Amino acid sequence: MLLKKRKEKHVLPTVEVNVVSLMDIITTLLFFLILIISFTNYSIVKGSALSLGRMTEEKPKPTFSLKITVRNSKSANVLIGPTSELKIVNKSSMHNYLNSYFSGSPKRGFTKNIGNRTSDAFVKRLQRILIRLKQGFPHETKAILAFADRVEYQTTVNLVANVRSLGPDAQPFTQVNLIGQRERSKVLFPEVIISEWTGK
Amino acid sequence: MPLIKQKKKSNLPEFNINITALMDILTVLLFFLVKSFTVSSSTLTPPDDIKLPTAKVQENAKEAITVSVSVNEVRFNNDIIIKLNRGRFPRTVIGEDNRTLKPLFALLDKEDKKRREIYKEQINTEFFPPGKILIQADHKLPFRLLKFILHTAAVAGYKDYQFLVVGKDS
């Protein structure tokens, strides 16, 4: 009878895992994440200057123009250029809206004065108008903001931010783009051109 | 003769210092210091006489020339370049167009030329992108003062404005 070889039980060596350095990393990471969050309470609001175009002999193409003239923190005038030759989503509905709430016509353009008792209410009202305009012109991104001399910097920044997009707490709005796709967005007119209002 | 007691040599146990954890801390410290000072908070700290406006936005500043404006002075990268007189710019610093601030224009123009010199071999300078300028201004500053800064920056080729704000929850 052959002796059976005893198979030695394969015993894995016990290994001690040293978690000290891991705990150190985690503690340090946590500490610096907290520090970094307190450093980055600064943000920016973007704007741009008017760029001069070049003279051309070609017939000027019809372009969308939106100008908001701000007199103070609670009132402004909204001016929309001629819209008759522009690409508009749901054109008849947009023209009905403009004819109902604005003065003017698609050939000459539209204008409206808006104002409220408080600056917050004024900004909300302005944004409602901008949302409606954006729904008609989802592909347009430029707006001109012209400020009167007495407007304070806080108002300037506030309006630039609110014309660019809805705030982080606001609900996105639904728009249909030129190819018929529905999308939800908070972006209004992100290319804000800052100008001066020289009127009375 | 009494036996002299032999003093036992006290052999202190060997003490190995494990510096692995210390190296970990130092590496992570270094990593986060480099990351957090890329757009350094020290360059974003406004002067004492400026209280920044608040806004609910979440966009980080990009590296740019910093111009700080208060009702007392204008600073260019933290150096005072213009002192206002009772909240108005002195006539001597205003250009012939009544819109441009001469000292600010000179500095911005110099920076723009440097920028173009650096990139002229890579980019056609005819289509050179506009420069970026970071504006720190007091929240009560009237637009009649700010417009000088904006106009001067635009004329010098700095048309991309970044207005520094503080988060509204701060």
PDB file of N, CA, C and O in Angstrom, chain B residues 19-88:
ATOM      1  N   ILE B  19       7.775  57.357   9.174  1.00  0.00           N
ATOM      2  CA  ILE B  19       7.424  58.665   8.588  1.00  0.00           C
ATOM      3  C   ILE B  19       6.521  58.528   7.364  1.00  0.00           C
ATOM      4  O   ILE B  19       6.293  59.486   6.635  1.00  0.00           O
ATOM      5  N   THR B  20       5.992  57.360   7.154  1.00  0.00           N
ATOM      6  CA  THR B  20       5.110  57.150   5.992  1.00  0.00           C
ATOM      7  C   THR B  20       3.918  58.099   6.041  1.00  0.00           C
ATOM      8  O   THR B  20       3.586  58.770   5.058  1.00  0.00           O
ATOM      9  N   ALA B  21       3.304  58.184   7.202  1.00  0.00           N
ATOM     10  CA  ALA B  21       2.125  59.041   7.345  1.00  0.00           C
ATOM     11  C   ALA B  21       2.492  60.501   7.135  1.00  0.00           C
ATOM     12  O   ALA B  21       1.754  61.261   6.500  1.00  0.00           O
ATOM     13  N   LEU B  22       3.623  60.884   7.615  1.00  0.00           N
ATOM     14  CA  LEU B  22       4.083  62.273   7.469  1.00  0.00           C
ATOM     15  C   LEU B  22       4.301  62.614   5.995  1.00  0.00           C
ATOM     16  O   LEU B  22       3.913  63.686   5.513  1.00  0.00           O
ATOM     17  N   MET B  23       4.876  61.698   5.258  1.00  0.00           N
ATOM     18  CA  MET B  23       5.087  61.899   3.825  1.00  0.00           C
ATOM     19  C   MET B  23       3.755  62.015   3.100  1.00  0.00           C
ATOM     20  O   MET B  23       3.589  62.823   2.186  1.00  0.00           O
ATOM     21  N   ASP B  24       2.796  61.220   3.516  1.00  0.00           N
ATOM     22  CA  ASP B  24       1.458  61.287   2.918  1.00  0.00           C
ATOM     23  C   ASP B  24       0.869  62.685   3.114  1.00  0.00           C
ATOM     24  O   ASP B  24       0.349  63.291   2.171  1.00  0.00           O
ATOM     25  N   ILE B  25       0.937  63.153   4.350  1.00  0.00           N
ATOM     26  CA  ILE B  25       0.386  64.481   4.657  1.00  0.00           C
ATOM     27  C   ILE B  25       1.047  65.539   3.801  1.00  0.00           C
ATOM     28  O   ILE B  25       0.390  66.384   3.199  1.00  0.00           O
ATOM     29  N   LEU B  26       2.357  65.480   3.730  1.00  0.00           N
ATOM     30  CA  LEU B  26       3.086  66.505   2.972  1.00  0.00           C
ATOM     31  C   LEU B  26       2.726  66.477   1.488  1.00  0.00           C
ATOM     32  O   LEU B  26       2.560  67.524   0.861  1.00  0.00           O
ATOM     33  N   THR B  27       2.569  65.298   0.945  1.00  0.00           N
ATOM     34  CA  THR B  27       2.227  65.177  -0.481  1.00  0.00           C
ATOM     35  C   THR B  27       0.844  65.745  -0.739  1.00  0.00           C
ATOM     36  O   THR B  27       0.637  66.496  -1.695  1.00  0.00           O
ATOM     37  N   VAL B  28      -0.095  65.384   0.104  1.00  0.00           N
ATOM     38  CA  VAL B  28      -1.467  65.866  -0.092  1.00  0.00           C
ATOM     39  C   VAL B  28      -1.530  67.383   0.126  1.00  0.00           C
ATOM     40  O   VAL B  28      -2.184  68.098  -0.628  1.00  0.00           O
ATOM     41  N   LEU B  29      -0.824  67.862   1.129  1.00  0.00           N
ATOM     42  CA  LEU B  29      -0.748  69.318   1.400  1.00  0.00           C
ATOM     43  C   LEU B  29      -0.265  70.055   0.158  1.00  0.00           C
ATOM     44  O   LEU B  29      -0.848  71.052  -0.270  1.00  0.00           O
ATOM     45  N   LEU B  30       0.798  69.550  -0.401  1.00  0.00           N
ATOM     46  CA  LEU B  30       1.395  70.180  -1.582  1.00  0.00           C
ATOM     47  C   LEU B  30       0.412  70.216  -2.738  1.00  0.00           C
ATOM     48  O   LEU B  30       0.219  71.238  -3.407  1.00  0.00           O
ATOM     49  N   PHE B  31      -0.250  69.084  -2.942  1.00  0.00           N
ATOM     50  CA  PHE B  31      -1.208  68.968  -4.042  1.00  0.00           C
ATOM     51  C   PHE B  31      -2.322  70.003  -3.895  1.00  0.00           C
ATOM     52  O   PHE B  31      -2.659  70.720  -4.838  1.00  0.00           O
ATOM     53  N   PHE B  32      -2.872  70.113  -2.710  1.00  0.00           N
ATOM     54  CA  PHE B  32      -3.987  71.047  -2.526  1.00  0.00           C
ATOM     55  C   PHE B  32      -3.545  72.501  -2.518  1.00  0.00           C
ATOM     56  O   PHE B  32      -4.276  73.373  -2.953  1.00  0.00           O
ATOM     57  N   LEU B  33      -2.360  72.776  -2.039  1.00  0.00           N
ATOM     58  CA  LEU B  33      -1.867  74.157  -2.090  1.00  0.00           C
ATOM     59  C   LEU B  33      -1.693  74.590  -3.540  1.00  0.00           C
ATOM     60  O   LEU B  33      -2.087  75.692  -3.915  1.00  0.00           O
ATOM     61  N   VAL B  34      -1.141  73.713  -4.374  1.00  0.00           N
ATOM     62  CA  VAL B  34      -0.961  74.047  -5.786  1.00  0.00           C
ATOM     63  C   VAL B  34      -2.321  74.262  -6.441  1.00  0.00           C
ATOM     64  O   VAL B  34      -2.538  75.237  -7.151  1.00  0.00           O
ATOM     65  N   LYS B  35      -3.259  73.372  -6.177  1.00  0.00           N
ATOM     66  CA  LYS B  35      -4.578  73.478  -6.798  1.00  0.00           C
ATOM     67  C   LYS B  35      -5.311  74.731  -6.340  1.00  0.00           C
ATOM     68  O   LYS B  35      -5.881  75.457  -7.128  1.00  0.00           O
ATOM     69  N   SER B  36      -5.285  75.027  -5.055  1.00  0.00           N
ATOM     70  CA  SER B  36      -6.075  76.159  -4.573  1.00  0.00           C
ATOM     71  C   SER B  36      -5.453  77.488  -4.936  1.00  0.00           C
ATOM     72  O   SER B  36      -6.142  78.494  -4.990  1.00  0.00           O
ATOM     73  N   PHE B  37      -4.160  77.546  -5.228  1.00  0.00           N
ATOM     74  CA  PHE B  37      -3.544  78.817  -5.575  1.00  0.00           C
ATOM     75  C   PHE B  37      -3.360  79.002  -7.075  1.00  0.00           C
ATOM     76  O   PHE B  37      -2.662  79.885  -7.509  1.00  0.00           O
ATOM     77  N   THR B  38      -4.024  78.204  -7.871  1.00  0.00           N
ATOM     78  CA  THR B  38      -3.955  78.379  -9.326  1.00  0.00           C
ATOM     79  C   THR B  38      -4.628  79.686  -9.708  1.00  0.00           C
ATOM     80  O   THR B  38      -4.039  80.517 -10.373  1.00  0.00           O
ATOM     81  N   VAL B  39      -5.891  79.856  -9.282  1.00  0.00           N
ATOM     82  CA  VAL B  39      -6.460  81.193  -9.351  1.00  0.00           C
ATOM     83  C   VAL B  39      -6.469  81.620  -7.916  1.00  0.00           C
ATOM     84  O   VAL B  39      -7.378  81.324  -7.181  1.00  0.00           O
ATOM     85  N   SER B  40      -5.432  82.295  -7.511  1.00  0.00           N
ATOM     86  CA  SER B  40      -5.159  82.486  -6.099  1.00  0.00           C
ATOM     87  C   SER B  40      -6.166  83.401  -5.443  1.00  0.00           C
ATOM     88  O   SER B  40      -6.531  84.432  -5.999  1.00  0.00           O
ATOM     89  N   SER B  41      -6.618  83.037  -4.264  1.00  0.00           N
ATOM     90  CA  SER B  41      -7.528  83.920  -3.542  1.00  0.00           C
ATOM     91  C   SER B  41      -6.812  85.199  -3.147  1.00  0.00           C
ATOM     92  O   SER B  41      -7.430  86.204  -2.887  1.00  0.00           O
ATOM     93  N   SER B  42      -5.485  85.163  -3.073  1.00  0.00           N
ATOM     94  CA  SER B  42      -4.768  86.379  -2.724  1.00  0.00           C
ATOM     95  C   SER B  42      -4.883  87.403  -3.833  1.00  0.00           C
ATOM     96  O   SER B  42      -4.898  88.592  -3.600  1.00  0.00           O
ATOM     97  N   THR B  43      -4.979  86.980  -5.107  1.00  0.00           N
ATOM     98  CA  THR B  43      -5.140  87.954  -6.180  1.00  0.00           C
ATOM     99  C   THR B  43      -6.587  88.402  -6.287  1.00  0.00           C
ATOM    100  O   THR B  43      -6.872  89.413  -6.884  1.00  0.00           O
ATOM    101  N   LEU B  44      -7.514  87.639  -5.722  1.00  0.00           N
ATOM    102  CA  LEU B  44      -8.914  88.011  -5.800  1.00  0.00           C
ATOM    103  C   LEU B  44      -9.346  88.847  -4.596  1.00  0.00           C
ATOM    104  O   LEU B  44     -10.441  89.354  -4.591  1.00  0.00           O
ATOM    105  N   THR B  45      -8.506  88.979  -3.599  1.00  0.00           N
ATOM    106  CA  THR B  45      -8.909  89.722  -2.403  1.00  0.00           C
ATOM    107  C   THR B  45      -9.008  91.202  -2.729  1.00  0.00           C
ATOM    108  O   THR B  45      -8.020  91.822  -3.101  1.00  0.00           O
ATOM    109  N   PRO B  46     -10.201  91.782  -2.613  1.00  0.00           N
ATOM    110  CA  PRO B  46     -10.340  93.194  -2.975  1.00  0.00           C
ATOM    111  C   PRO B  46      -9.755  94.099  -1.898  1.00  0.00           C
ATOM    112  O   PRO B  46      -9.610  93.688  -0.749  1.00  0.00           O
ATOM    113  N   PRO B  47      -9.434  95.337  -2.256  1.00  0.00           N
ATOM    114  CA  PRO B  47      -8.932  96.308  -1.263  1.00  0.00           C
ATOM    115  C   PRO B  47      -9.976  96.549  -0.166  1.00  0.00           C
ATOM    116  O   PRO B  47     -11.167  96.271  -0.352  1.00  0.00           O
ATOM    117  N   ASP B  48      -9.517  97.108   0.961  1.00  0.00           N
ATOM    118  CA  ASP B  48     -10.394  97.265   2.132  1.00  0.00           C
ATOM    119  C   ASP B  48     -11.558  98.209   1.900  1.00  0.00           C
ATOM    120  O   ASP B  48     -12.608  98.066   2.520  1.00  0.00           O
ATOM    121  N   ASP B  49     -11.361  99.207   1.024  1.00  0.00           N
ATOM    122  CA  ASP B  49     -12.440 100.181   0.857  1.00  0.00           C
ATOM    123  C   ASP B  49     -13.472  99.747  -0.182  1.00  0.00           C
ATOM    124  O   ASP B  49     -14.323 100.532  -0.600  1.00  0.00           O
ATOM    125  N   ILE B  50     -13.378  98.506  -0.617  1.00  0.00           N
ATOM    126  CA  ILE B  50     -14.348  97.998  -1.596  1.00  0.00           C
ATOM    127  C   ILE B  50     -15.182  96.892  -0.964  1.00  0.00           C
ATOM    128  O   ILE B  50     -14.649  95.912  -0.444  1.00  0.00           O
ATOM    129  N   LYS B  51     -16.505  97.087  -1.041  1.00  0.00           N
ATOM    130  CA  LYS B  51     -17.406  96.011  -0.620  1.00  0.00           C
ATOM    131  C   LYS B  51     -18.036  95.474  -1.903  1.00  0.00           C
ATOM    132  O   LYS B  51     -18.786  96.174  -2.582  1.00  0.00           O
ATOM    133  N   LEU B  52     -17.720  94.245  -2.234  1.00  0.00           N
ATOM    134  CA  LEU B  52     -18.167  93.684  -3.509  1.00  0.00           C
ATOM    135  C   LEU B  52     -19.683  93.495  -3.533  1.00  0.00           C
ATOM    136  O   LEU B  52     -20.297  93.261  -2.500  1.00  0.00           O
ATOM    137  N   PRO B  53     -20.285  93.551  -4.725  1.00  0.00           N
ATOM    138  CA  PRO B  53     -21.723  93.250  -4.806  1.00  0.00           C
ATOM    139  C   PRO B  53     -21.956  91.760  -4.630  1.00  0.00           C
ATOM    140  O   PRO B  53     -21.019  90.966  -4.735  1.00  0.00           O
ATOM    141  N   THR B  54     -23.197  91.399  -4.349  1.00  0.00           N
ATOM    142  CA  THR B  54     -23.549  89.990  -4.182  1.00  0.00           C
ATOM    143  C   THR B  54     -24.363  89.530  -5.387  1.00  0.00           C
ATOM    144  O   THR B  54     -25.083  90.324  -6.001  1.00  0.00           O
ATOM    145  N   ALA B  55     -24.237  88.274  -5.708  1.00  0.00           N
ATOM    146  CA  ALA B  55     -25.028  87.703  -6.805  1.00  0.00           C
ATOM    147  C   ALA B  55     -25.073  86.195  -6.635  1.00  0.00           C
ATOM    148  O   ALA B  55     -24.132  85.590  -6.118  1.00  0.00           O
ATOM    149  N   LYS B  56     -26.162  85.614  -7.096  1.00  0.00           N
ATOM    150  CA  LYS B  56     -26.291  84.155  -7.003  1.00  0.00           C
ATOM    151  C   LYS B  56     -25.781  83.545  -8.301  1.00  0.00           C
ATOM    152  O   LYS B  56     -26.560  83.166  -9.172  1.00  0.00           O
ATOM    153  N   VAL B  57     -24.474  83.513  -8.449  1.00  0.00           N
ATOM    154  CA  VAL B  57     -23.883  82.903  -9.632  1.00  0.00           C
ATOM    155  C   VAL B  57     -22.794  81.943  -9.164  1.00  0.00           C
ATOM    156  O   VAL B  57     -22.283  82.072  -8.058  1.00  0.00           O
ATOM    157  N   GLN B  58     -22.457  81.005 -10.014  1.00  0.00           N
ATOM    158  CA  GLN B  58     -21.426  80.027  -9.654  1.00  0.00           C
ATOM    159  C   GLN B  58     -20.473  79.864 -10.812  1.00  0.00           C
ATOM    160  O   GLN B  58     -20.462  78.853 -11.486  1.00  0.00           O
ATOM    161  N   GLU B  59     -19.691  80.876 -11.068  1.00  0.00           N
ATOM    162  CA  GLU B  59     -18.714  80.787 -12.142  1.00  0.00           C
ATOM    163  C   GLU B  59     -17.385  81.259 -11.593  1.00  0.00           C
ATOM    164  O   GLU B  59     -17.323  82.315 -10.958  1.00  0.00           O
ATOM    165  N   ASN B  60     -16.320  80.507 -11.829  1.00  0.00           N
ATOM    166  CA  ASN B  60     -15.015  80.866 -11.272  1.00  0.00           C
ATOM    167  C   ASN B  60     -14.298  81.861 -12.162  1.00  0.00           C
ATOM    168  O   ASN B  60     -14.439  81.839 -13.385  1.00  0.00           O
ATOM    169  N   ALA B  61     -13.515  82.697 -11.510  1.00  0.00           N
ATOM    170  CA  ALA B  61     -12.759  83.705 -12.260  1.00  0.00           C
ATOM    171  C   ALA B  61     -11.631  83.045 -13.040  1.00  0.00           C
ATOM    172  O   ALA B  61     -11.023  82.087 -12.581  1.00  0.00           O
ATOM    173  N   LYS B  62     -11.377  83.591 -14.215  1.00  0.00           N
ATOM    174  CA  LYS B  62     -10.229  83.114 -14.993  1.00  0.00           C
ATOM    175  C   LYS B  62      -9.107  84.136 -14.806  1.00  0.00           C
ATOM    176  O   LYS B  62      -9.347  85.295 -14.500  1.00  0.00           O
ATOM    177  N   GLU B  63      -7.914  83.684 -15.028  1.00  0.00           N
ATOM    178  CA  GLU B  63      -6.739  84.540 -14.860  1.00  0.00           C
ATOM    179  C   GLU B  63      -6.875  85.772 -15.755  1.00  0.00           C
ATOM    180  O   GLU B  63      -7.101  85.643 -16.970  1.00  0.00           O
ATOM    181  N   ALA B  64      -6.807  86.937 -15.146  1.00  0.00           N
ATOM    182  CA  ALA B  64      -7.010  88.172 -15.913  1.00  0.00           C
ATOM    183  C   ALA B  64      -6.369  89.330 -15.174  1.00  0.00           C
ATOM    184  O   ALA B  64      -6.062  89.246 -13.985  1.00  0.00           O
ATOM    185  N   ILE B  65      -6.210  90.426 -15.895  1.00  0.00           N
ATOM    186  CA  ILE B  65      -5.707  91.663 -15.275  1.00  0.00           C
ATOM    187  C   ILE B  65      -6.794  92.174 -14.330  1.00  0.00           C
ATOM    188  O   ILE B  65      -7.976  92.162 -14.680  1.00  0.00           O
ATOM    189  N   THR B  66      -6.393  92.602 -13.150  1.00  0.00           N
ATOM    190  CA  THR B  66      -7.366  93.038 -12.148  1.00  0.00           C
ATOM    191  C   THR B  66      -7.369  94.547 -12.025  1.00  0.00           C
ATOM    192  O   THR B  66      -6.324  95.172 -11.825  1.00  0.00           O
ATOM    193  N   VAL B  67      -8.544  95.113 -12.146  1.00  0.00           N
ATOM    194  CA  VAL B  67      -8.695  96.560 -11.939  1.00  0.00           C
ATOM    195  C   VAL B  67      -9.708  96.745 -10.812  1.00  0.00           C
ATOM    196  O   VAL B  67     -10.820  96.223 -10.876  1.00  0.00           O
ATOM    197  N   SER B  68      -9.296  97.448  -9.764  1.00  0.00           N
ATOM    198  CA  SER B  68     -10.192  97.672  -8.623  1.00  0.00           C
ATOM    199  C   SER B  68     -10.620  99.131  -8.614  1.00  0.00           C
ATOM    200  O   SER B  68      -9.785 100.020  -8.776  1.00  0.00           O
ATOM    201  N   VAL B  69     -11.899  99.347  -8.440  1.00  0.00           N
ATOM    202  CA  VAL B  69     -12.427 100.715  -8.463  1.00  0.00           C
ATOM    203  C   VAL B  69     -13.247 100.968  -7.214  1.00  0.00           C
ATOM    204  O   VAL B  69     -14.169 100.212  -6.907  1.00  0.00           O
ATOM    205  N   SER B  70     -12.907 102.065  -6.532  1.00  0.00           N
ATOM    206  CA  SER B  70     -13.755 102.495  -5.426  1.00  0.00           C
ATOM    207  C   SER B  70     -14.028 103.978  -5.663  1.00  0.00           C
ATOM    208  O   SER B  70     -13.544 104.548  -6.649  1.00  0.00           O
ATOM    209  N   VAL B  71     -14.738 104.617  -4.757  1.00  0.00           N
ATOM    210  CA  VAL B  71     -15.012 106.052  -4.932  1.00  0.00           C
ATOM    211  C   VAL B  71     -13.763 106.891  -4.601  1.00  0.00           C
ATOM    212  O   VAL B  71     -13.764 108.100  -4.782  1.00  0.00           O
ATOM    213  N   ASN B  72     -12.711 106.225  -4.099  1.00  0.00           N
ATOM    214  CA  ASN B  72     -11.498 106.960  -3.738  1.00  0.00           C
ATOM    215  C   ASN B  72     -10.351 106.779  -4.731  1.00  0.00           C
ATOM    216  O   ASN B  72      -9.563 107.692  -4.938  1.00  0.00           O
ATOM    217  N   GLU B  73     -10.230 105.600  -5.304  1.00  0.00           N
ATOM    218  CA  GLU B  73      -9.062 105.330  -6.155  1.00  0.00           C
ATOM    219  C   GLU B  73      -9.326 104.193  -7.136  1.00  0.00           C
ATOM    220  O   GLU B  73     -10.282 103.423  -6.974  1.00  0.00           O
ATOM    221  N   VAL B  74      -8.427 104.139  -8.109  1.00  0.00           N
ATOM    222  CA  VAL B  74      -8.450 103.033  -9.072  1.00  0.00           C
ATOM    223  C   VAL B  74      -7.105 102.326  -8.949  1.00  0.00           C
ATOM    224  O   VAL B  74      -6.052 102.979  -8.913  1.00  0.00           O
ATOM    225  N   ARG B  75      -7.175 101.008  -8.870  1.00  0.00           N
ATOM    226  CA  ARG B  75      -5.941 100.213  -8.766  1.00  0.00           C
ATOM    227  C   ARG B  75      -5.815  99.298  -9.979  1.00  0.00           C
ATOM    228  O   ARG B  75      -6.815  98.766 -10.461  1.00  0.00           O
ATOM    229  N   PHE B  76      -4.563  99.129 -10.389  1.00  0.00           N
ATOM    230  CA  PHE B  76      -4.270  98.219 -11.492  1.00  0.00           C
ATOM    231  C   PHE B  76      -3.364  97.136 -10.925  1.00  0.00           C
ATOM    232  O   PHE B  76      -2.229  97.437 -10.540  1.00  0.00           O
ATOM    233  N   ASN B  77      -3.840  95.905 -10.848  1.00  0.00           N
ATOM    234  CA  ASN B  77      -3.096  94.812 -10.195  1.00  0.00           C
ATOM    235  C   ASN B  77      -2.566  95.243  -8.822  1.00  0.00           C
ATOM    236  O   ASN B  77      -1.390  95.078  -8.506  1.00  0.00           O
ATOM    237  N   ASN B  78      -3.455  95.816  -8.030  1.00  0.00           N
ATOM    238  CA  ASN B  78      -3.190  96.253  -6.651  1.00  0.00           C
ATOM    239  C   ASN B  78      -2.328  97.498  -6.494  1.00  0.00           C
ATOM    240  O   ASN B  78      -2.059  97.910  -5.365  1.00  0.00           O
ATOM    241  N   ASP B  79      -1.885  98.101  -7.597  1.00  0.00           N
ATOM    242  CA  ASP B  79      -1.131  99.360  -7.485  1.00  0.00           C
ATOM    243  C   ASP B  79      -2.071 100.528  -7.772  1.00  0.00           C
ATOM    244  O   ASP B  79      -2.771 100.518  -8.789  1.00  0.00           O
ATOM    245  N   ILE B  80      -2.025 101.546  -6.911  1.00  0.00           N
ATOM    246  CA  ILE B  80      -2.917 102.699  -7.114  1.00  0.00           C
ATOM    247  C   ILE B  80      -2.427 103.491  -8.326  1.00  0.00           C
ATOM    248  O   ILE B  80      -1.252 103.880  -8.394  1.00  0.00           O
ATOM    249  N   ILE B  81      -3.312 103.743  -9.267  1.00  0.00           N
ATOM    250  CA  ILE B  81      -2.903 104.500 -10.460  1.00  0.00           C
ATOM    251  C   ILE B  81      -3.656 105.824 -10.580  1.00  0.00           C
ATOM    252  O   ILE B  81      -3.170 106.755 -11.205  1.00  0.00           O
ATOM    253  N   ILE B  82      -4.841 105.886 -10.008  1.00  0.00           N
ATOM    254  CA  ILE B  82      -5.614 107.133 -10.078  1.00  0.00           C
ATOM    255  C   ILE B  82      -6.270 107.361  -8.717  1.00  0.00           C
ATOM    256  O   ILE B  82      -6.851 106.439  -8.134  1.00  0.00           O
ATOM    257  N   LYS B  83      -6.200 108.609  -8.251  1.00  0.00           N
ATOM    258  CA  LYS B  83      -6.907 108.959  -7.015  1.00  0.00           C
ATOM    259  C   LYS B  83      -8.055 109.880  -7.411  1.00  0.00           C
ATOM    260  O   LYS B  83      -7.843 110.883  -8.101  1.00  0.00           O
ATOM    261  N   LEU B  84      -9.243 109.516  -6.958  1.00  0.00           N
ATOM    262  CA  LEU B  84     -10.397 110.324  -7.324  1.00  0.00           C
ATOM    263  C   LEU B  84     -10.488 111.542  -6.422  1.00  0.00           C
ATOM    264  O   LEU B  84     -10.021 111.532  -5.277  1.00  0.00           O
ATOM    265  N   ASN B  85     -11.109 112.571  -6.990  1.00  0.00           N
ATOM    266  CA  ASN B  85     -11.263 113.828  -6.275  1.00  0.00           C
ATOM    267  C   ASN B  85     -12.752 114.005  -5.966  1.00  0.00           C
ATOM    268  O   ASN B  85     -13.523 114.326  -6.868  1.00  0.00           O
ATOM    269  N   ARG B  86     -13.122 113.774  -4.708  1.00  0.00           N
ATOM    270  CA  ARG B  86     -14.528 113.871  -4.282  1.00  0.00           C
ATOM    271  C   ARG B  86     -15.435 113.008  -5.170  1.00  0.00           C
ATOM    272  O   ARG B  86     -16.466 113.453  -5.647  1.00  0.00           O
ATOM    273  N   GLY B  87     -14.977 111.786  -5.421  1.00  0.00           N
ATOM    274  CA  GLY B  87     -15.802 110.854  -6.186  1.00  0.00           C
ATOM    275  C   GLY B  87     -15.833 111.135  -7.683  1.00  0.00           C
ATOM    276  O   GLY B  87     -16.719 110.634  -8.384  1.00  0.00           O
ATOM    277  N   ARG B  88     -14.892 111.939  -8.169  1.00  0.00           N
ATOM    278  CA  ARG B  88     -14.821 112.233  -9.606  1.00  0.00           C
ATOM    279  C   ARG B  88     -13.382 112.055 -10.082  1.00  0.00           C
ATOM    280  O   ARG B  88     -12.445 112.286  -9.320  1.00  0.00           O
TER     281      ARG B  88
END
